[in-house]
PDB file of C-alpha atoms in Angstrom:
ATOM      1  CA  UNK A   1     116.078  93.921  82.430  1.00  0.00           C
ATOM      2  CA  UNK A   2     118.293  92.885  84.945  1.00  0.00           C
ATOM      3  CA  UNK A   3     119.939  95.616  86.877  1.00  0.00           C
ATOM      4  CA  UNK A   4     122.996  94.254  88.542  1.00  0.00           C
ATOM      5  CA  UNK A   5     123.382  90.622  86.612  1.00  0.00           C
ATOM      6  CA  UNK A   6     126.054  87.543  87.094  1.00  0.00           C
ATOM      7  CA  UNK A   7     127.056  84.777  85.520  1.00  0.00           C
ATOM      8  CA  UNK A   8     127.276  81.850  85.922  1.00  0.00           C
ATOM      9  CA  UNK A   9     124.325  81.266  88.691  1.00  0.00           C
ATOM     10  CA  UNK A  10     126.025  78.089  90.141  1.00  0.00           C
ATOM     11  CA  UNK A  11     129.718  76.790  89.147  1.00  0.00           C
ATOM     12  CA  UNK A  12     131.193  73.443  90.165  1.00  0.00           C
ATOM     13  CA  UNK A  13     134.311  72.753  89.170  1.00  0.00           C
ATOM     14  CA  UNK A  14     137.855  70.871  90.446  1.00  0.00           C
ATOM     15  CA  UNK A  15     140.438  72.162  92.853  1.00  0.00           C
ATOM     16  CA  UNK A  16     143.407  73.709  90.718  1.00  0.00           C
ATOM     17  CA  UNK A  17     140.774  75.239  88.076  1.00  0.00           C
ATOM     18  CA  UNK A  18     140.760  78.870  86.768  1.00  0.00           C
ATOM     19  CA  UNK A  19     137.468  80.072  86.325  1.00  0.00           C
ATOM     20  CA  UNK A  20     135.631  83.213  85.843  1.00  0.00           C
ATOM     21  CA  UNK A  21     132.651  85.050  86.888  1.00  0.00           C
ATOM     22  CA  UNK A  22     130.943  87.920  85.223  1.00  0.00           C
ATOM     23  CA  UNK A  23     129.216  91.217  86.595  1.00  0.00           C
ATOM     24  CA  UNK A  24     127.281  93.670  84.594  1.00  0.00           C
ATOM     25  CA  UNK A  25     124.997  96.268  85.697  1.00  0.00           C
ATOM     26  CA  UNK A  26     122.953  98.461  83.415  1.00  0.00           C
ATOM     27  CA  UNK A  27     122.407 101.022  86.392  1.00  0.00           C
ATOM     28  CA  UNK A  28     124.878 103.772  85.130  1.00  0.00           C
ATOM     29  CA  UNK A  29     126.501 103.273  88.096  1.00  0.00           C
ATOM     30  CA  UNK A  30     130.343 104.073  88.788  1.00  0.00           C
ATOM     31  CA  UNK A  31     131.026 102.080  91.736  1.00  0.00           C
ATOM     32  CA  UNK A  32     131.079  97.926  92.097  1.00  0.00           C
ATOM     33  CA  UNK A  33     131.504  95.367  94.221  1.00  0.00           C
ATOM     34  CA  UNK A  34     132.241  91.938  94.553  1.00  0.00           C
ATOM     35  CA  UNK A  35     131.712  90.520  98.310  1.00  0.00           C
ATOM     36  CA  UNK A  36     131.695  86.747  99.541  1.00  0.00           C
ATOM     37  CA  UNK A  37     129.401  85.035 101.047  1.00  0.00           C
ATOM     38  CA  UNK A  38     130.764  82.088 103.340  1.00  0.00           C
ATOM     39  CA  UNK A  39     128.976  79.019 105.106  1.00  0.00           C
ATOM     40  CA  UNK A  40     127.663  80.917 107.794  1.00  0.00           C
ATOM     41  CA  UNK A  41     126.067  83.408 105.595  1.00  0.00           C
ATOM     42  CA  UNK A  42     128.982  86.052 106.541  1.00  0.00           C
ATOM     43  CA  UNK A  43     129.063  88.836 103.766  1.00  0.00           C
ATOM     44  CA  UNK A  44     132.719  90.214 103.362  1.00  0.00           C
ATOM     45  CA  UNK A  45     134.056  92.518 100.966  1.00  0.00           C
ATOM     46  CA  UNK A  46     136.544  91.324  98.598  1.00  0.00           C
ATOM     47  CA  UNK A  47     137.114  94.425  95.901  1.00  0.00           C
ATOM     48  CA  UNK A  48     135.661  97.536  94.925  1.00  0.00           C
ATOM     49  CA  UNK A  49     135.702  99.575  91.602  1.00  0.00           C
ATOM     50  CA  UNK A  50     134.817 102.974  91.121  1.00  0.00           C
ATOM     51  CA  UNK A  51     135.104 103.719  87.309  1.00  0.00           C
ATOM     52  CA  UNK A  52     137.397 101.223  86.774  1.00  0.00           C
ATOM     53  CA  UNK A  53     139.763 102.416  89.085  1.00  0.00           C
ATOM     54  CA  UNK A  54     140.521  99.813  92.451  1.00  0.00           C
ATOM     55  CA  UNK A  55     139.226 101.687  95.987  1.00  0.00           C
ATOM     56  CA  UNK A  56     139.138  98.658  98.166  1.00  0.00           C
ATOM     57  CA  UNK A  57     141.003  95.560  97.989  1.00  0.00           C
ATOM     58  CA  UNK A  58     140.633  93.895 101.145  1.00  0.00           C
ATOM     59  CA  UNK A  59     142.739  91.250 102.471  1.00  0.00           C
ATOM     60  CA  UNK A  60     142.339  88.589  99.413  1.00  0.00           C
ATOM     61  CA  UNK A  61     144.421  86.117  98.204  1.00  0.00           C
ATOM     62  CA  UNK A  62     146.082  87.383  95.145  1.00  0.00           C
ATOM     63  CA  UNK A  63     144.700  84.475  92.893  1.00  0.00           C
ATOM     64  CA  UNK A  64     141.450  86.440  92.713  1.00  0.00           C
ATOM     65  CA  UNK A  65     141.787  89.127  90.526  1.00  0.00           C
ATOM     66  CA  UNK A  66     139.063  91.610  89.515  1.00  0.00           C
ATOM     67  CA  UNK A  67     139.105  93.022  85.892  1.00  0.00           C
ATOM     68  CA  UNK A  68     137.117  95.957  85.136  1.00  0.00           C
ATOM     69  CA  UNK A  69     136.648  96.967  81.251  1.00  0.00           C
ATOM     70  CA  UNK A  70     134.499  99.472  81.850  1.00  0.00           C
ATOM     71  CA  UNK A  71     131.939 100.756  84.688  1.00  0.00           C
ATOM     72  CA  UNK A  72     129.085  98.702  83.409  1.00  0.00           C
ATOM     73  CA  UNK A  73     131.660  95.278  84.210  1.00  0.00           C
ATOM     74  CA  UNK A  74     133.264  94.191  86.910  1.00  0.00           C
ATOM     75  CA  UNK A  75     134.526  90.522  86.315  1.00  0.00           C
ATOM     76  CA  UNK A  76     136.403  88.395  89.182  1.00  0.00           C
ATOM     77  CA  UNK A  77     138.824  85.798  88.324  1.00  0.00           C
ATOM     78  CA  UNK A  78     140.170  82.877  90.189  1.00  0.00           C
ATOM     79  CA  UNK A  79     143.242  81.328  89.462  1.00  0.00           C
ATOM     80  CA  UNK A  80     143.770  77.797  90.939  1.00  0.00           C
ATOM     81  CA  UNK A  81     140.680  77.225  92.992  1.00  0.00           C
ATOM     82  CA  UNK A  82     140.383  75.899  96.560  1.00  0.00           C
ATOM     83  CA  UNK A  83     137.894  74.058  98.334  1.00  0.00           C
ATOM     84  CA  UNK A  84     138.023  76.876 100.595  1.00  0.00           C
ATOM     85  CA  UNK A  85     137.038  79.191  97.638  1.00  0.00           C
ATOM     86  CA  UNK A  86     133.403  77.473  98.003  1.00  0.00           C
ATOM     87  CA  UNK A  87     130.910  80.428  98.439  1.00  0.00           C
ATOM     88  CA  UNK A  88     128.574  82.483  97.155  1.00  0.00           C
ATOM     89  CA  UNK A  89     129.749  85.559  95.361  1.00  0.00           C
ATOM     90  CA  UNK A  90     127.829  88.749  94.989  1.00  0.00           C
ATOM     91  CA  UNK A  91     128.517  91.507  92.556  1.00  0.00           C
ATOM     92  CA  UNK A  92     127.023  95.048  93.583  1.00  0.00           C
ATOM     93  CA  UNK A  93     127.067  99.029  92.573  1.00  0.00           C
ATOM     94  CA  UNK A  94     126.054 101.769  93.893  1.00  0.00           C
ATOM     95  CA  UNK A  95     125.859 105.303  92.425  1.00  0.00           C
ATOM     96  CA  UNK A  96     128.766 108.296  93.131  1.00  0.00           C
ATOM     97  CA  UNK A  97     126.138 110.325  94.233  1.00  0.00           C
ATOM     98  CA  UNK A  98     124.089 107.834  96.554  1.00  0.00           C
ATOM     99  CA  UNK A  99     124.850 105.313  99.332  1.00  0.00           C
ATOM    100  CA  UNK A 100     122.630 102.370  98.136  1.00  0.00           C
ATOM    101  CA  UNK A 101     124.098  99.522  97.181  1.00  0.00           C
ATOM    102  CA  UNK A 102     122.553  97.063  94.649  1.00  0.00           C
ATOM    103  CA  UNK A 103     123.392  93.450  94.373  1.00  0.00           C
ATOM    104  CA  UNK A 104     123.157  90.794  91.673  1.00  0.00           C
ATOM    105  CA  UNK A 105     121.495  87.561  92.620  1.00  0.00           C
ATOM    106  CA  UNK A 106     125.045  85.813  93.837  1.00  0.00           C
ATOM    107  CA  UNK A 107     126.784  83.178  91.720  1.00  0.00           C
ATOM    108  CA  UNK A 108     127.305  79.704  93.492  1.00  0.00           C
ATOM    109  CA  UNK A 109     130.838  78.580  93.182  1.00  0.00           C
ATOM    110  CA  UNK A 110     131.263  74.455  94.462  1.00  0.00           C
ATOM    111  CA  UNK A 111     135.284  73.254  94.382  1.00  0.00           C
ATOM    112  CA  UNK A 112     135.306  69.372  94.741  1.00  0.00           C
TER     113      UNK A 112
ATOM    114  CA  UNK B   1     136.169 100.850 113.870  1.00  0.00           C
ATOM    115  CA  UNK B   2     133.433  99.890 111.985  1.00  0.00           C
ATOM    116  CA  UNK B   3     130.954  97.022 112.944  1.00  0.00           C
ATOM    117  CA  UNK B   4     127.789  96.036 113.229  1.00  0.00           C
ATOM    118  CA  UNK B   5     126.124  93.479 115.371  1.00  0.00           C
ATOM    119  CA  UNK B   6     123.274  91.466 114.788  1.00  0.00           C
ATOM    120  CA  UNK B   7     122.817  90.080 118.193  1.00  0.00           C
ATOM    121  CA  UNK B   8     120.319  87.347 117.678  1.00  0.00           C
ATOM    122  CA  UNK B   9     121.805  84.445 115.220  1.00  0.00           C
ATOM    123  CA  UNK B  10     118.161  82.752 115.094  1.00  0.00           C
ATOM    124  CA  UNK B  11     114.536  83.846 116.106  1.00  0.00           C
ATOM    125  CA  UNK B  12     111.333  82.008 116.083  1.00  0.00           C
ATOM    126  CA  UNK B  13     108.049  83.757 115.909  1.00  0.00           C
ATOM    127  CA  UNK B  14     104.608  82.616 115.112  1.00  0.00           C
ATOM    128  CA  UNK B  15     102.588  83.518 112.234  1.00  0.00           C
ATOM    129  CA  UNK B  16     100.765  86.929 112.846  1.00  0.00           C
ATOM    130  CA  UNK B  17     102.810  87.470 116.053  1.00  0.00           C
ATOM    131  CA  UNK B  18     104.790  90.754 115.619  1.00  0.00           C
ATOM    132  CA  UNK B  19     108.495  91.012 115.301  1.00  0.00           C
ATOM    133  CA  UNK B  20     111.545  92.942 116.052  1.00  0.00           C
ATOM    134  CA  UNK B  21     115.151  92.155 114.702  1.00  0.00           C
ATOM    135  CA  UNK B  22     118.289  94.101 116.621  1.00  0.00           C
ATOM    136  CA  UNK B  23     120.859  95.883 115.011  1.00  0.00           C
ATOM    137  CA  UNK B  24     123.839  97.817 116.983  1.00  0.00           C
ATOM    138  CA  UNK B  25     126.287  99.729 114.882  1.00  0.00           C
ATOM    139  CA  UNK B  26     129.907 101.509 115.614  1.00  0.00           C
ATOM    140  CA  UNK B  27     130.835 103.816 113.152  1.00  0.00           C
ATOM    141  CA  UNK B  28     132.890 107.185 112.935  1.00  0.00           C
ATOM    142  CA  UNK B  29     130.263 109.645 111.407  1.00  0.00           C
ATOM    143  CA  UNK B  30     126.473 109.949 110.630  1.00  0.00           C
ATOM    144  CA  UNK B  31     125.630 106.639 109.722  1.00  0.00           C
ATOM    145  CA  UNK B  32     123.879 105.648 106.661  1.00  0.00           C
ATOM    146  CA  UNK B  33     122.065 102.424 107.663  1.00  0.00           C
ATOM    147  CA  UNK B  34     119.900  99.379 105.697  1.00  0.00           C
ATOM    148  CA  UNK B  35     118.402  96.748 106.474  1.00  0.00           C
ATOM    149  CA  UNK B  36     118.613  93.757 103.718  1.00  0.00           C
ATOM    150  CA  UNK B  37     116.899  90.339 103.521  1.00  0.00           C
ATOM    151  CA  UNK B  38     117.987  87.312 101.372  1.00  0.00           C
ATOM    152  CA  UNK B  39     115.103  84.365 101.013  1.00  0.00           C
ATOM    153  CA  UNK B  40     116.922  80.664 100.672  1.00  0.00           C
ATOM    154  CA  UNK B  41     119.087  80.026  97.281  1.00  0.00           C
ATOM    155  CA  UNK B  42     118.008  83.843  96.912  1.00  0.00           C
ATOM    156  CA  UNK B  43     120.115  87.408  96.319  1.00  0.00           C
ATOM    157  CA  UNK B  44     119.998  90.201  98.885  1.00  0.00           C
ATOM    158  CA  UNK B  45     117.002  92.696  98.516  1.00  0.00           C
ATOM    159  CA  UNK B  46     116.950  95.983 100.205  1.00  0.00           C
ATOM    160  CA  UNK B  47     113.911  96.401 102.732  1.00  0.00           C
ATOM    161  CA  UNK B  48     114.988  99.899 103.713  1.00  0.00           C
ATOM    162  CA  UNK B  49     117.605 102.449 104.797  1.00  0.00           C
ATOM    163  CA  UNK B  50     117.906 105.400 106.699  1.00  0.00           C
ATOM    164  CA  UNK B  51     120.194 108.636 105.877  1.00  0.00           C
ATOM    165  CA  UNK B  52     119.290 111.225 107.880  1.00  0.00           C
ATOM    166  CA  UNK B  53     115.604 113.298 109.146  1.00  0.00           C
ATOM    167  CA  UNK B  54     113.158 111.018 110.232  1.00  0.00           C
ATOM    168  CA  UNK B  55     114.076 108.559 112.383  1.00  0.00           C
ATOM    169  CA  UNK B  56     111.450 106.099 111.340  1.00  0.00           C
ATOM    170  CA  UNK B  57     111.937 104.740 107.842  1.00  0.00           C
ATOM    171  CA  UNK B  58     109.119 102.597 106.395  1.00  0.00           C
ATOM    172  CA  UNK B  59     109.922  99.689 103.830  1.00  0.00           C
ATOM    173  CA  UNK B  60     108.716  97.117 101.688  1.00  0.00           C
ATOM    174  CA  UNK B  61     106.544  94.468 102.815  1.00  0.00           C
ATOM    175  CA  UNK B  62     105.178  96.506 105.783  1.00  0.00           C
ATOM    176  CA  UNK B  63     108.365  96.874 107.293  1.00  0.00           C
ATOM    177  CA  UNK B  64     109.949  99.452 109.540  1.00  0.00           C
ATOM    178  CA  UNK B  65     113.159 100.602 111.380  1.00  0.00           C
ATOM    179  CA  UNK B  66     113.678 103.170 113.990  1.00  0.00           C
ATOM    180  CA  UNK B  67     117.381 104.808 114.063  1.00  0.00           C
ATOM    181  CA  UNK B  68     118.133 105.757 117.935  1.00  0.00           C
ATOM    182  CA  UNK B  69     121.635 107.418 117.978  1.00  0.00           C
ATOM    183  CA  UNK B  70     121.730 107.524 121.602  1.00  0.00           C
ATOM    184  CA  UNK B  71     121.715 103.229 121.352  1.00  0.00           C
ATOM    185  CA  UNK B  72     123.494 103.166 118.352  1.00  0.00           C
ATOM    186  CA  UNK B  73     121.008 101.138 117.283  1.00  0.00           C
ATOM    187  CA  UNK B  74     118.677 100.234 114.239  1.00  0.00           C
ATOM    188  CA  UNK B  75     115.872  97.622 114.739  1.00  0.00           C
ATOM    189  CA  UNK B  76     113.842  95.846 112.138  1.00  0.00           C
ATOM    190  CA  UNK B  77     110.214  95.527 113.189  1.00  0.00           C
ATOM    191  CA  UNK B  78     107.292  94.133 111.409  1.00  0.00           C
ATOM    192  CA  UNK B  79     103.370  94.273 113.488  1.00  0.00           C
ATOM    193  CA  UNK B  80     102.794  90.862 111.706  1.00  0.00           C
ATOM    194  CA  UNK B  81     104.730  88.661 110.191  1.00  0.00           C
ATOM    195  CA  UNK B  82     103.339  86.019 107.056  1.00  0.00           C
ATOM    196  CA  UNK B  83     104.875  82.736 106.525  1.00  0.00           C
ATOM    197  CA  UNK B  84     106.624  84.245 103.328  1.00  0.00           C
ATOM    198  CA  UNK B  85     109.230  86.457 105.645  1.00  0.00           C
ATOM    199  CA  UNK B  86     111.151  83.455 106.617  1.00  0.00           C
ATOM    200  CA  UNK B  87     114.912  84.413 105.544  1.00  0.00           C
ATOM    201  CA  UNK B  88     117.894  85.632 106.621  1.00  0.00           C
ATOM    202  CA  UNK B  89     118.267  89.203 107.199  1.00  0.00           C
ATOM    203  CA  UNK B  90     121.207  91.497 107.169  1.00  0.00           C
ATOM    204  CA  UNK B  91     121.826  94.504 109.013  1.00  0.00           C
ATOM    205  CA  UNK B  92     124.517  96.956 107.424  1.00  0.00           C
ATOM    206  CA  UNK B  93     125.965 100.431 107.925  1.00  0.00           C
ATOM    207  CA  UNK B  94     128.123 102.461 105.269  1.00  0.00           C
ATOM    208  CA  UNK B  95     129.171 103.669 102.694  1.00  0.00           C
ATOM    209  CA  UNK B  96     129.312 107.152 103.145  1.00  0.00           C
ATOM    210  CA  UNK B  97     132.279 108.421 100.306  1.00  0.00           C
ATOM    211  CA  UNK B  98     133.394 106.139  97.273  1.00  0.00           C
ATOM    212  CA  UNK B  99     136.194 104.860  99.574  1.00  0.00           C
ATOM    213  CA  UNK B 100     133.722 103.396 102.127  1.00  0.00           C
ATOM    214  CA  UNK B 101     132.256  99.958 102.328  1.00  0.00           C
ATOM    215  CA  UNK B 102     129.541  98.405 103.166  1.00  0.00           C
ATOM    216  CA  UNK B 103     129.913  96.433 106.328  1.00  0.00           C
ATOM    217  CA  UNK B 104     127.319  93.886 107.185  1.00  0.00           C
ATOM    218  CA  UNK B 105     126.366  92.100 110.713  1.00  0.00           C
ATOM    219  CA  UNK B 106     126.120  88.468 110.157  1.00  0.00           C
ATOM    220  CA  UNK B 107     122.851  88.251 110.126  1.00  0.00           C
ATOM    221  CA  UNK B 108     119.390  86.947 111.671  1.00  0.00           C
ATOM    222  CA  UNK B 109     117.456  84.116 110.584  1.00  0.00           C
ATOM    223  CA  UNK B 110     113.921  84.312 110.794  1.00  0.00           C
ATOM    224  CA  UNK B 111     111.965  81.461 111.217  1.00  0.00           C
ATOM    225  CA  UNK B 112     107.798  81.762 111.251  1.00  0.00           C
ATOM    226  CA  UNK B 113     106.150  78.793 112.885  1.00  0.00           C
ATOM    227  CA  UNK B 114     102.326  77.957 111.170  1.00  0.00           C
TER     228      UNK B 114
END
């Protein structure tokens, strides 16, 4: 009974690959998150939800694109991956009515 | 602006030897503060957080951080440390409405020498 789950855990794939990765969180919570994680450890925001309506969409390039079908999912796709677009990737949430945010275990992406 | 700076990239402490982590922060209003730590190949996992009344919040794992407004400041401190708290650890300040994020310092890695 996960509380803020992704998947996949670890993705490698090529450069010029679409791929997907999948947030749910069985919190109740109406806010989510997906932040970055580079080399250096450096956590960044990419997107935030907040009942499936965009708040924050930082300075991204546009092949990532979050979907959100519904509060409980937050999914981020990537449309022609980079080797730049190596990271870890964490999905969050945090309640309307609290400040504590929550984060999923990270999902490994690897571009060769 | 918001920011937050983690001052120390690396420290090295022994084993049993007690431990403090910095933590200055710039930010508009009251801040709401935490302190996360992420173990190798790990997630992040909250140790604590401060909102407002006492200025010394207690955590897990027998660790503590003291909010000091007049330093803008919110250090991690631990009387003893165990081989087991070697990680990276994250100092971050927001959000405080739905349209806030979380901002993170890039972080302090701990090391614990036997």
């Amino acid at each position: 009974d996960t509380a803020v789950s992704q998947t996949p855990k670890y993705l490698v794939t090529q450069m010029g690959n679409d791929k997907s990765i999948k947030c749910e969180q069985n919190l109740g919570h109406d806010t989510m998150y997906w932040y970055k994680q580079d080399s250096k450890k450096f956590l960044k925001i990419m997107f935030s939800y907040n009942n499936k309506e965009l708040i924050i969409n930082e300075t991204v390039p546009n092949r990532f694109s979050p979907k959100s079908p519904d509060k409980a999912h937050l999914n981020l796709h990537i449309n022609s991956l980079e080797l730049g677009d190596s990271a870890v990737y964490f999905c969050a949430s945090r309640p309307t009515s609290g400040n504590t945010i929550y984060f999923g275990e990270g999902s490994w992406l690897t571009v060769v | 602006a918001q920011s937050v700076t983690q001052p120390d990239i690396h420290i090295t402490v022994s084993e049993g030897a007690s431990l403090e982590l910095r933590c200055n922060y710039s930010y508009g209003a009251t801040p709401y503060l935490f302190w996360y730590v992420q173990s190798p190949g790990q997630g992040l996992q909250l140790l604590l957080k401060y909102f407002s009344g006492d200025t010394l919040v207690q955590g897990i794992k027998g660790f503590e951080a003291e909010f000091k407004r007049s330093q803008s400041s919110f250090n991690l401190r631990k009387p003893s440390v165990h081989w087991s708290d070697a990680a990276e650890y994250f100092c971050a300040v927001g959000p405080g409405n739905r349209d806030d994020k979380i901002i993170f310092g890039k972080g302090t890695r701990l090391h614990i020498l036997p």
